[in-house]
Amino acid sequence: MEIPFTGKRALVTGAGKGIGRSTAKALVQYGAEVIALTRTQADLDSLVKEVPSIKPLCLDATNTEKVTKAIEELGNIDLLVNNAGINILESFLDVKIESYDKIFDINVKAPLFIAQAVAKKMVSNGNGGCIVNVSSQASLIALQDHTVYCTTKAALDMLTKTMALELGPHKIRVNSVNPTVVLTELGRKAWSDPEKSKPMLDMIPLGKFADEEDVVNAILFLLSDKAAMITGALLPVDGGRLVH
Ligand code: NDP
């Protein structure tokens, strides 16, 4: 399937590593102009070395004031991928207030206010736009030691739906992808131990974890005109994990 993004400008958060980095590169490959936001300069340096056309933006996504100002100064944005996210593994009885604040700030507060700043521009431009939030299967199933992470992703799913409701009249579509495990840096932290990964793999009808490319393809589809009638959707990229 040809998915051209020629003439589109895209902002990808958490673009230094993992799914965000692969998404930024794929969007460039299909013709978009890409702004890559992440908080580690070395990751942006290596990304720009690989793909010189990418515009780097070194910011902590949770610094709402700075990020909003930067977005205001960016010019038109047609596509947003709200991908930056973290996890801190703790059992429910051990959840710390600091972990709660940190995970909610990055996984919920940042996507809300980044999307708000981007959507304001889209509304004033009058050309519509498209937003994909990177959620998780963890929004829909309880996972051991993932109390706060699961809760943030459930909140993100409702954010996707409420944004779709209010932004639809402005021709702005908002969807999420909800992947199963991907063995990125974040994924490896929780799932590289075979004792933990085997029961998860056993629950996935396709019998494997997702590759970054599987998630990127779903994001590209939702960003594209091929998904022109899809908004407010939570798209599992889970090999069937959520059928249980
Ligand atoms: P990685 O840890 O590989 O990459 C995350 C990227 O986000 C890094 O570049 C990281 O930068 C950046 N980032 C984190 N916090 C901030 C911040 N405050 N400001 C700016 N950038 C930030 O994770 P993944 O690629 O695996 O995850 C991407 C998304 O996919 C997340 O939202 C995650 O919840 C979701 N997801 C992941 C799954 C998995 O199994 N991997 C499964 C389902 C969903 P730095 O390294 O400098 O902190």
XYZ file of N, CA and C and ligand atoms in Angstrom:
780
model
N 0.846 -1.200 0.000
C 0.000 0.000 0.000
C 0.881 1.250 0.000
N 0.665 2.113 -0.960
C 1.427 3.372 -1.013
C 0.831 4.376 -0.033
N 1.666 4.927 0.846
C 1.159 5.932 1.788
C 2.005 7.188 1.648
N 1.634 8.072 0.741
C 2.469 9.258 0.565
C 2.150 10.351 1.588
N 3.205 10.931 2.151
C 3.033 12.049 3.084
C 3.715 13.307 2.553
N 3.879 13.347 1.253
C 4.552 14.497 0.652
C 3.794 15.783 0.973
N 4.550 16.806 1.389
C 3.924 18.095 1.691
C 3.386 18.172 3.111
N 3.476 17.090 3.872
C 2.971 17.099 5.253
C 4.120 17.368 6.222
N 3.798 18.084 7.299
C 4.787 18.308 8.363
C 4.335 17.537 9.597
N 5.259 16.748 10.157
C 4.903 15.870 11.275
C 5.780 16.157 12.483
N 5.163 16.113 13.665
C 5.897 16.194 14.931
C 5.793 14.831 15.609
N 6.954 14.257 15.951
C 6.983 12.958 16.633
C 7.680 13.146 17.972
N 7.007 12.778 19.072
C 7.643 12.908 20.388
C 8.287 11.571 20.787
N 9.313 11.679 21.611
C 10.029 10.464 22.012
C 10.715 9.827 20.824
N 11.240 10.698 19.953
C 11.780 10.206 18.676
C 13.251 9.804 18.766
N 13.798 9.768 19.972
C 15.218 9.437 20.104
C 15.503 7.951 20.013
N 14.554 7.155 20.435
C 14.779 5.703 20.502
C 13.500 4.975 20.075
N 13.613 3.670 19.936
C 12.460 2.790 19.829
C 11.444 3.155 18.752
N 10.176 3.039 19.142
C 9.066 3.205 18.196
C 9.045 4.620 17.613
N 9.324 5.618 18.445
C 9.291 7.003 17.970
C 10.354 7.273 16.926
N 11.539 6.756 17.177
C 12.637 6.949 16.218
C 12.295 6.281 14.873
N 11.783 5.056 14.953
C 11.427 4.350 13.708
C 10.287 5.049 12.986
N 9.352 5.626 13.743
C 8.234 6.346 13.112
C 8.744 7.592 12.395
N 9.636 8.327 13.060
C 10.181 9.544 12.442
C 10.877 9.197 11.128
N 11.672 8.126 11.153
C 12.416 7.743 9.934
C 11.468 7.302 8.814
N 10.430 6.552 9.203
C 9.480 6.077 8.182
C 8.717 7.244 7.563
N 8.351 8.220 8.385
C 7.614 9.374 7.843
C 8.473 10.139 6.834
N 9.763 10.259 7.138
C 10.663 10.915 6.169
C 10.729 10.088 4.889
N 10.859 8.777 5.066
C 10.935 7.880 3.898
C 9.734 8.057 2.970
N 8.560 8.323 3.560
C 7.350 8.487 2.742
C 7.041 9.946 2.420
N 8.023 10.813 2.621
C 7.901 12.160 2.065
C 7.551 13.274 3.020
N 7.345 12.972 4.308
C 6.969 14.046 5.248
C 8.210 14.822 5.692
N 7.942 16.046 6.119
C 8.977 16.832 6.798
C 8.782 16.535 8.291
N 9.846 16.110 8.963
C 9.660 15.611 10.342
C 10.420 16.443 11.365
N 9.709 16.773 12.443
C 10.328 17.404 13.608
C 10.369 16.325 14.692
N 11.576 16.037 15.171
C 11.757 14.969 16.153
C 12.014 15.580 17.519
N 11.095 15.330 18.453
C 11.249 15.864 19.813
C 11.668 14.739 20.756
N 12.753 14.970 21.475
C 13.110 14.073 22.571
C 13.996 14.836 23.538
N 14.373 14.169 24.661
C 15.080 14.942 25.688
C 16.578 14.659 25.746
N 17.064 13.702 24.959
C 18.499 13.374 24.994
C 19.165 13.832 23.701
N 20.035 14.828 23.829
C 20.657 15.438 22.648
C 21.416 14.405 21.809
N 22.117 13.470 22.499
C 22.926 12.490 21.762
C 22.047 11.660 20.815
N 20.816 11.367 21.227
C 19.912 10.600 20.359
C 19.529 11.421 19.126
N 19.324 12.724 19.349
C 18.964 13.585 18.210
C 20.161 13.724 17.268
N 21.364 13.839 17.845
C 22.557 13.954 17.000
C 22.682 12.727 16.100
N 22.491 11.541 16.676
C 22.655 10.337 15.848
C 21.511 10.203 14.840
N 20.318 10.673 15.221
C 19.174 10.609 14.291
C 19.409 11.535 13.090
N 19.876 12.739 13.381
C 20.105 13.698 12.291
C 21.264 13.230 11.403
N 22.230 12.546 12.022
C 23.339 11.994 11.228
C 22.794 10.953 10.238
N 21.842 10.143 10.739
C 21.235 9.103 9.890
C 20.316 9.695 8.833
N 19.509 10.702 9.274
C 18.493 11.298 8.380
C 18.620 12.825 8.486
N 19.506 13.417 7.661
C 19.829 14.839 7.840
C 18.652 15.789 7.692
N 17.567 15.373 7.035
C 16.450 16.316 6.835
C 15.608 16.487 8.099
N 15.797 15.627 9.089
C 14.972 15.721 10.311
C 15.348 16.955 11.111
N 14.311 17.676 11.568
C 14.554 18.864 12.406
C 14.503 18.426 13.878
N 15.621 18.562 14.603
C 15.643 18.098 15.999
C 15.113 19.139 16.975
N 14.432 18.662 18.001
C 13.903 19.550 19.038
C 14.198 18.887 20.384
N 15.226 19.387 21.064
C 15.642 18.753 22.310
C 14.901 19.373 23.494
N 13.859 18.713 23.939
C 13.024 19.231 25.018
C 12.477 18.078 25.837
N 12.259 18.350 27.127
C 11.533 17.397 27.949
C 10.039 17.604 27.661
N 9.374 16.563 27.216
C 7.960 16.685 26.821
C 7.071 17.145 27.972
N 7.545 16.978 29.207
C 6.712 17.365 30.356
C 6.858 18.841 30.726
N 7.793 19.509 30.082
C 7.947 20.943 30.348
C 6.942 21.709 29.476
N 5.700 21.751 29.974
C 4.576 22.229 29.157
C 4.823 23.627 28.606
N 5.350 24.483 29.447
C 5.540 25.878 29.010
C 6.509 25.946 27.820
N 7.664 25.284 27.970
C 8.678 25.327 26.903
C 8.180 24.629 25.633
N 7.522 23.486 25.824
C 7.075 22.720 24.652
C 6.000 23.498 23.887
N 5.069 24.099 24.639
C 3.997 24.861 23.989
C 4.586 26.021 23.190
N 5.559 26.690 23.766
C 6.188 27.830 23.087
C 6.902 27.344 21.812
N 7.611 26.223 21.953
C 8.336 25.684 20.796
C 7.353 25.319 19.679
N 6.229 24.723 20.053
C 5.239 24.318 19.041
C 4.667 25.568 18.355
N 4.415 26.605 19.153
C 3.882 27.855 18.556
C 4.837 28.395 17.493
N 6.135 28.180 17.719
C 7.132 28.741 16.792
C 7.441 27.827 15.610
N 6.802 26.659 15.568
C 7.191 25.657 14.557
C 6.600 25.857 13.162
N 5.611 26.702 13.016
C 4.914 26.750 11.720
C 3.865 25.656 11.670
N 3.324 25.410 10.479
C 2.244 24.410 10.328
C 2.655 23.035 10.803
N 1.741 22.347 11.452
C 1.948 20.915 11.718
C 0.675 20.205 11.250
N 0.862 19.180 10.416
C -0.296 18.421 9.901
C -0.514 17.134 10.670
N 0.595 16.571 11.185
C 0.530 15.249 11.807
C 1.272 15.269 13.138
N 0.667 14.660 14.150
C 1.335 14.553 15.453
C 1.324 13.092 15.904
N 2.496 12.607 16.302
C 2.571 11.286 16.934
C 3.037 11.488 18.374
N 2.102 11.326 19.294
C 2.348 11.475 20.726
C 2.871 10.142 21.229
N 4.184 9.957 21.167
C 4.756 8.639 21.426
C 5.555 8.543 22.728
N 6.134 9.670 23.183
C 7.007 9.595 24.367
C 6.265 8.957 25.525
N 6.904 8.003 26.178
C 6.265 7.347 27.313
C 7.304 6.616 28.136
N 6.972 6.413 29.405
C 7.885 5.660 30.276
C 7.097 4.668 31.125
N 7.845 3.798 31.767
C 7.252 2.866 32.719
C 8.202 2.727 33.907
N 7.660 2.565 35.082
C 8.453 2.212 36.266
C 7.747 1.014 36.874
N 8.465 -0.099 36.942
C 7.824 -1.330 37.425
C 7.765 -1.337 38.949
N 6.549 -1.418 39.473
C 6.359 -1.503 40.926
C 5.079 -2.289 41.190
N 5.115 -3.103 42.217
C 3.880 -3.791 42.585
C 2.928 -2.749 43.167
N 1.642 -3.047 43.138
C 0.648 -2.074 43.621
C 0.984 -1.587 45.027
N 1.380 -2.520 45.895
C 1.628 -2.150 47.301
C 2.875 -1.285 47.459
N 3.697 -1.235 46.412
C 4.948 -0.462 46.495
C 4.921 0.828 45.677
N 3.809 1.147 45.037
C 3.790 2.332 44.166
C 4.146 3.581 44.977
N 5.099 4.349 44.422
C 5.536 5.566 45.121
C 4.884 6.798 44.480
N 4.679 7.803 45.301
C 4.060 9.028 44.795
C 4.912 9.620 43.666
N 6.239 9.559 43.834
C 7.127 10.130 42.797
C 6.975 9.383 41.467
N 6.836 8.053 41.534
C 6.669 7.297 40.287
C 5.332 7.656 39.648
N 4.304 7.754 40.493
C 2.972 8.110 39.983
C 3.043 9.435 39.218
N 3.650 10.454 39.870
C 3.720 11.787 39.247
C 4.522 11.744 37.946
N 5.651 11.038 37.982
C 6.534 10.990 36.811
C 5.833 10.326 35.620
N 5.214 9.168 35.885
C 4.592 8.421 34.772
C 3.376 9.178 34.243
N 2.555 9.716 35.150
C 1.391 10.488 34.672
C 1.825 11.726 33.882
N 2.895 12.395 34.344
C 3.362 13.594 33.640
C 3.744 13.279 32.194
N 4.467 12.182 32.018
C 4.952 11.877 30.664
C 3.880 11.187 29.822
N 3.156 10.252 30.437
C 2.239 9.426 29.636
C 0.865 10.058 29.415
N 0.489 11.038 30.261
C -0.859 11.626 30.113
C -0.796 13.151 29.958
N -0.124 13.822 30.909
C -0.128 15.291 30.858
C 0.568 15.802 29.582
N 1.736 15.231 29.289
C 2.475 15.704 28.102
C 1.671 15.511 26.815
N 1.142 14.304 26.537
C 0.361 14.175 25.297
C -0.840 15.106 25.229
N -1.481 15.352 26.394
C -2.656 16.241 26.364
C -2.230 17.654 25.929
N -1.222 18.194 26.605
C -0.900 19.596 26.319
C -0.141 19.771 25.007
N 0.612 18.745 24.597
C 1.259 18.822 23.277
C 0.171 18.795 22.195
N -0.773 17.881 22.351
C -1.868 17.806 21.369
C -2.682 19.092 21.370
N -2.878 19.668 22.560
C -3.659 20.910 22.618
C -2.960 22.027 21.825
N -1.639 22.150 22.047
C -0.888 23.200 21.337
C -0.909 22.968 19.831
N -0.752 21.704 19.439
C -0.751 21.381 18.001
C -2.151 21.592 17.411
N -3.170 21.134 18.144
C -4.545 21.235 17.628
C -4.972 22.696 17.471
N -4.509 23.556 18.384
C -4.854 24.983 18.249
C -4.346 25.523 16.919
N -3.133 25.093 16.541
C -2.584 25.540 15.253
C -3.403 24.971 14.091
N -3.737 23.681 14.220
C -4.511 23.032 13.148
C -5.858 23.735 12.972
N -6.495 24.066 14.103
C -7.805 24.722 14.041
C -7.651 26.089 13.376
N -6.629 26.836 13.769
C -6.525 28.184 13.195
C -6.096 28.139 11.724
N -5.377 27.086 11.330
C -5.026 26.945 9.904
C -6.222 26.523 9.055
N -7.161 25.831 9.681
C -8.371 25.405 8.972
C -8.179 24.256 7.996
N -7.010 23.595 8.038
C -6.762 22.499 7.091
C -6.912 21.113 7.707
N -7.360 21.070 8.951
C -7.492 19.775 9.617
C -6.136 19.209 9.996
N -6.127 17.918 10.304
C -4.878 17.275 10.705
C -5.158 15.914 11.291
N -4.111 15.301 11.780
C -4.259 13.948 12.280
C -3.299 13.697 13.448
N -3.815 13.071 14.484
C -3.022 12.815 15.691
C -3.109 11.330 16.027
N -1.963 10.727 16.323
C -1.959 9.350 16.823
C -1.278 9.334 18.186
N -1.982 8.822 19.188
C -1.421 8.633 20.518
C -0.922 7.200 20.632
N 0.298 7.032 21.139
C 0.818 5.671 21.290
C 0.440 5.165 22.688
N -0.598 4.346 22.701
C -1.100 3.765 23.938
C -0.484 2.382 24.097
N -1.236 1.415 24.564
C -0.682 0.082 24.831
C -1.822 -0.896 25.068
N -1.522 -2.179 24.889
C -2.480 -3.203 25.337
C -2.744 -3.058 26.839
N -1.769 -2.418 27.520
C -1.858 -2.269 28.976
C -2.989 -1.341 29.405
N -3.609 -0.645 28.447
C -4.770 0.183 28.804
C -5.999 -0.689 29.028
N -5.956 -1.906 28.526
C -7.154 -2.746 28.510
C -7.032 -4.034 29.312
N -5.805 -4.366 29.719
C -5.623 -5.563 30.554
C -4.706 -5.215 31.725
N -4.945 -5.852 32.859
C -4.097 -5.613 34.033
C -2.824 -6.442 33.909
N -1.693 -5.794 34.120
C -0.409 -6.492 34.065
C 0.310 -6.344 35.407
N 0.924 -7.423 35.818
C 1.681 -7.432 37.079
C 2.711 -6.304 37.116
N 2.794 -5.580 38.212
C 3.787 -4.508 38.429
C 3.612 -3.313 37.484
N 2.454 -3.208 36.846
C 2.206 -2.132 35.878
C 1.050 -1.225 36.320
N 0.773 -1.128 37.632
C -0.419 -0.391 38.072
C -0.500 1.005 37.451
N 0.545 1.791 37.637
C 0.465 3.182 37.175
C 0.512 3.236 35.650
N 1.376 2.426 35.044
C 1.489 2.413 33.582
C 0.128 2.072 32.947
N -0.495 0.979 33.422
C -1.808 0.587 32.874
C -2.809 1.732 33.036
N -2.779 2.371 34.201
C -3.753 3.435 34.484
C -3.525 4.631 33.562
N -2.253 4.956 33.306
C -1.984 6.100 32.403
C -2.442 5.786 30.979
N -2.243 4.543 30.559
C -2.609 4.225 29.173
C -4.137 4.180 29.013
N -4.844 3.764 30.094
C -6.314 3.823 30.054
C -6.762 5.283 29.961
N -6.079 6.151 30.689
C -6.409 7.586 30.622
C -6.126 8.121 29.215
N -5.030 7.682 28.638
C -4.678 8.144 27.288
C -5.747 7.711 26.272
N -6.276 6.508 26.448
C -7.336 6.052 25.529
C -8.555 6.965 25.610
N -8.921 7.376 26.823
C -10.080 8.264 26.935
C -9.746 9.645 26.386
N -8.489 10.046 26.541
C -8.059 11.311 25.926
C -8.229 11.229 24.399
N -7.848 10.104 23.833
C -8.018 9.916 22.381
C -9.474 10.101 21.978
N -10.365 9.497 22.767
C -11.792 9.571 22.403
C -12.364 10.979 22.597
N -11.987 11.631 23.700
C -12.555 12.969 23.925
C -11.998 13.962 22.899
N -10.720 13.787 22.553
C -10.164 14.662 21.519
C -10.850 14.420 20.178
N -11.093 13.139 19.870
C -11.761 12.828 18.600
C -13.134 13.497 18.549
N -13.837 13.463 19.689
C -15.172 14.070 19.766
C -15.117 15.572 19.494
N -14.192 16.248 20.164
C -14.187 17.718 20.082
C -13.446 18.253 18.857
N -12.508 17.454 18.332
C -11.706 17.973 17.213
C -12.238 17.528 15.846
N -13.123 16.524 15.855
C -13.707 16.059 14.590
C -14.301 17.182 13.746
N -15.105 18.077 14.372
C -15.700 19.164 13.579
C -14.657 20.080 12.924
N -13.414 20.011 13.412
C -12.332 20.808 12.799
C -11.521 19.983 11.796
N -12.062 18.827 11.394
C -11.386 17.919 10.444
C -10.061 17.389 11.001
N -10.014 17.241 12.321
C -8.820 16.664 12.944
C -9.199 15.280 13.465
N -8.535 14.254 12.932
C -8.780 12.880 13.401
C -7.793 12.531 14.513
N -8.283 11.775 15.513
C -7.420 11.379 16.638
C -7.653 9.898 16.922
N -6.583 9.116 16.868
C -6.676 7.679 17.119
C -5.494 7.233 17.979
N -5.575 5.991 18.462
C -4.398 5.461 19.155
C -4.015 4.111 18.564
N -2.738 3.778 18.744
C -2.311 2.389 18.536
C -2.063 1.803 19.917
N -2.413 0.532 20.070
C -2.296 -0.135 21.369
C -1.479 -1.420 21.189
N -0.149 -1.260 21.164
C 0.689 -2.429 20.886
C 0.825 -3.379 22.067
N 1.116 -4.634 21.733
C 1.606 -5.574 22.737
C 3.086 -5.269 22.976
N 3.787 -6.155 23.605
C 5.212 -5.940 23.898
C 6.012 -5.751 22.608
N 6.890 -4.751 22.636
C 7.900 -4.557 21.578
C 9.228 -4.510 22.332
N 10.204 -5.251 21.895
C 11.441 -5.323 22.678
C 12.377 -4.138 22.400
N 11.877 -2.962 22.661
C 12.676 -1.732 22.682
C 13.339 -1.660 24.061
N 14.032 -0.538 24.312
C 14.641 -0.372 25.633
C 13.570 -0.488 26.738
N 12.443 0.197 26.504
C 11.343 0.158 27.489
C 10.769 -1.256 27.607
N 10.564 -1.903 26.483
C 9.969 -3.246 26.477
C 10.878 -4.272 27.140
N 12.184 -4.127 26.895
C 13.136 -5.100 27.448
C 13.146 -5.065 28.972
N 12.953 -3.838 29.523
C 12.973 -3.708 30.989
C 11.940 -4.628 31.645
N 10.773 -4.710 31.029
C 9.684 -5.483 31.643
C 9.641 -6.933 31.167
N 10.129 -7.201 29.953
C 9.794 -8.483 29.338
C 10.972 -9.325 28.858
N 12.225 -8.917 29.182
C 13.325 -9.729 28.635
C 13.558 -11.012 29.448
N 13.064 -11.045 30.681
C 13.195 -12.259 31.486
C 12.224 -13.331 30.950
N 12.754 -14.466 30.463
C 11.883 -15.505 29.871
C 10.785 -15.977 30.824
N 11.055 -15.897 32.115
C 10.028 -16.315 33.080
C 8.788 -15.416 33.009
N 9.030 -14.131 32.685
C 7.903 -13.202 32.547
C 7.342 -13.223 31.132
N 8.242 -13.349 30.148
C 7.777 -13.205 28.761
C 6.998 -14.442 28.285
N 7.324 -15.620 28.819
C 6.665 -16.832 28.310
C 5.143 -16.802 28.530
N 4.691 -16.500 29.777
C 3.219 -16.452 29.944
C 2.557 -15.408 29.046
N 3.243 -14.286 28.799
C 2.675 -13.275 27.892
C 2.615 -13.830 26.469
N 3.729 -14.415 26.034
C 3.752 -14.975 24.670
C 2.676 -16.048 24.502
N 2.465 -16.829 25.543
C 1.455 -17.883 25.473
C 0.038 -17.330 25.298
N -0.158 -16.062 25.696
C -1.487 -15.434 25.574
C -1.674 -14.747 24.216
N -0.622 -14.715 23.397
C -0.708 -14.009 22.103
C -0.963 -15.037 21.001
N -2.167 -15.034 20.417
C -2.481 -16.050 19.409
C -1.438 -16.162 18.292
N -0.848 -15.042 17.885
C 0.165 -15.123 16.819
C 1.524 -15.592 17.341
N 1.637 -15.737 18.667
C 2.805 -16.399 19.255
C 4.092 -15.602 19.248
N 4.004 -14.292 19.062
C 5.239 -13.484 19.077
C 4.934 -12.070 19.528
N 5.983 -11.371 19.966
C 5.848 -9.964 20.285
C 5.834 -9.160 18.980
N 5.433 -7.880 19.089
C 5.401 -7.030 17.890
C 6.812 -6.493 17.603
N 7.086 -6.277 16.334
C 8.301 -5.559 15.943
C 7.958 -4.070 15.876
N 9.002 -3.243 15.992
C 8.768 -1.791 15.858
C 8.024 -1.494 14.555
N 8.405 -2.201 13.504
C 7.808 -1.942 12.187
C 6.292 -2.192 12.171
N 5.854 -3.183 12.947
C 4.407 -3.467 13.018
C 3.656 -2.255 13.573
N 4.256 -1.641 14.596
C 3.601 -0.484 15.224
C 3.683 0.726 14.284
N 4.848 0.905 13.675
C 5.027 2.035 12.756
C 4.009 1.941 11.616
N 3.830 0.756 11.056
C 2.881 0.604 9.939
C 1.468 1.000 10.350
N 1.084 0.626 11.572
C -0.260 0.985 12.056
C -0.370 2.502 12.240
N 0.696 3.107 12.752
C 0.682 4.568 12.938
C 0.567 5.257 11.572
N 1.361 4.788 10.610
C 1.335 5.424 9.275
C -0.056 5.307 8.657
N -0.672 4.133 8.818
C -2.022 3.947 8.275
C -2.986 4.961 8.889
N -2.961 5.075 10.224
C -3.907 5.983 10.886
C -3.635 7.439 10.532
N -2.371 7.771 10.268
C -2.039 9.154 9.879
C -2.447 9.463 8.447
N -2.645 8.415 7.679
C -2.816 8.610 6.232
C -4.267 8.839 5.828
N -4.446 9.273 4.591
C -5.796 9.468 4.061
C -6.544 8.147 3.893
N -5.817 7.021 3.914
C -6.485 5.711 3.823
C -7.381 5.487 5.045
N -7.114 6.248 6.123
C -7.919 6.110 7.345
C -8.848 7.313 7.501
N -9.252 7.896 6.370
C -9.973 9.178 6.389
C -11.258 9.162 7.217
N -11.882 7.983 7.376
C -13.153 7.928 8.119
C -12.957 7.347 9.520
N -11.692 7.204 9.942
C -11.434 6.582 11.243
C -10.984 7.637 12.241
N -11.771 7.809 13.292
C -11.347 8.682 14.388
C -11.913 8.157 15.706
N -11.162 8.373 16.791
C -11.578 7.877 18.105
C -11.334 6.388 18.273
N -10.556 5.791 17.364
C -10.337 4.338 17.409
C -9.078 4.002 18.199
N -9.135 2.867 18.882
C -7.984 2.335 19.617
C -7.574 1.070 18.861
N -6.485 1.128 18.129
C -6.128 0.018 17.233
C -5.112 -0.916 17.890
N -5.527 -2.125 18.271
C -4.561 -3.055 18.848
C -3.540 -3.489 17.788
N -2.275 -3.539 18.210
C -1.214 -4.099 17.345
C -0.604 -5.179 18.229
N -1.368 -6.240 18.450
C -1.133 -7.091 19.615
C -1.089 -8.573 19.313
N -1.069 -8.933 18.024
C -1.049 -10.363 17.681
C -2.228 -11.119 18.264
N -3.253 -10.371 18.673
C -4.469 -11.017 19.205
C -4.505 -11.100 20.727
N -3.528 -10.500 21.420
C -3.491 -10.616 22.896
C -4.808 -10.193 23.547
N -5.468 -9.197 22.953
C -6.657 -8.637 23.616
C -7.941 -9.427 23.335
N -7.805 -10.576 22.651
C -9.027 -11.367 22.434
C -9.464 -12.081 23.720
N -8.556 -12.229 24.675
C -8.908 -12.971 25.904
C -9.779 -12.140 26.818
P 11.815 3.691 24.396
O 12.179 3.791 25.822
O 12.576 2.793 23.494
O 11.767 5.144 23.729
C 11.044 6.171 24.341
C 11.525 7.500 23.809
O 10.756 8.532 24.458
C 12.995 7.770 24.155
O 13.615 8.439 23.105
C 12.876 8.662 25.391
O 13.991 9.500 25.600
C 11.655 9.487 25.009
N 11.098 10.144 26.182
C 10.738 9.584 27.355
N 10.334 10.531 28.210
C 10.457 11.717 27.578
C 10.216 13.059 27.937
N 9.772 13.395 29.157
N 10.442 14.028 27.033
C 10.896 13.726 25.807
N 11.159 12.471 25.396
C 10.944 11.471 26.279
O 10.259 3.275 24.418
P 9.320 2.607 23.300
O 9.729 2.994 21.949
O 9.158 1.184 23.647
O 7.944 3.310 23.697
C 7.332 4.319 22.911
C 5.857 4.362 23.289
O 5.276 3.088 23.024
C 5.610 4.647 24.772
O 4.533 5.532 24.908
C 5.266 3.278 25.329
O 4.451 3.358 26.473
C 4.534 2.668 24.147
N 4.495 1.207 24.152
C 5.640 0.468 24.214
C 5.570 -0.897 24.250
C 6.793 -1.750 24.366
O 6.655 -2.936 24.727
N 7.976 -1.263 24.063
C 4.278 -1.613 24.193
C 3.139 -0.736 24.106
C 3.253 0.621 24.087
P 15.118 9.114 26.721
O 15.624 7.750 26.348
O 16.100 10.187 26.555
O 14.404 9.104 28.038
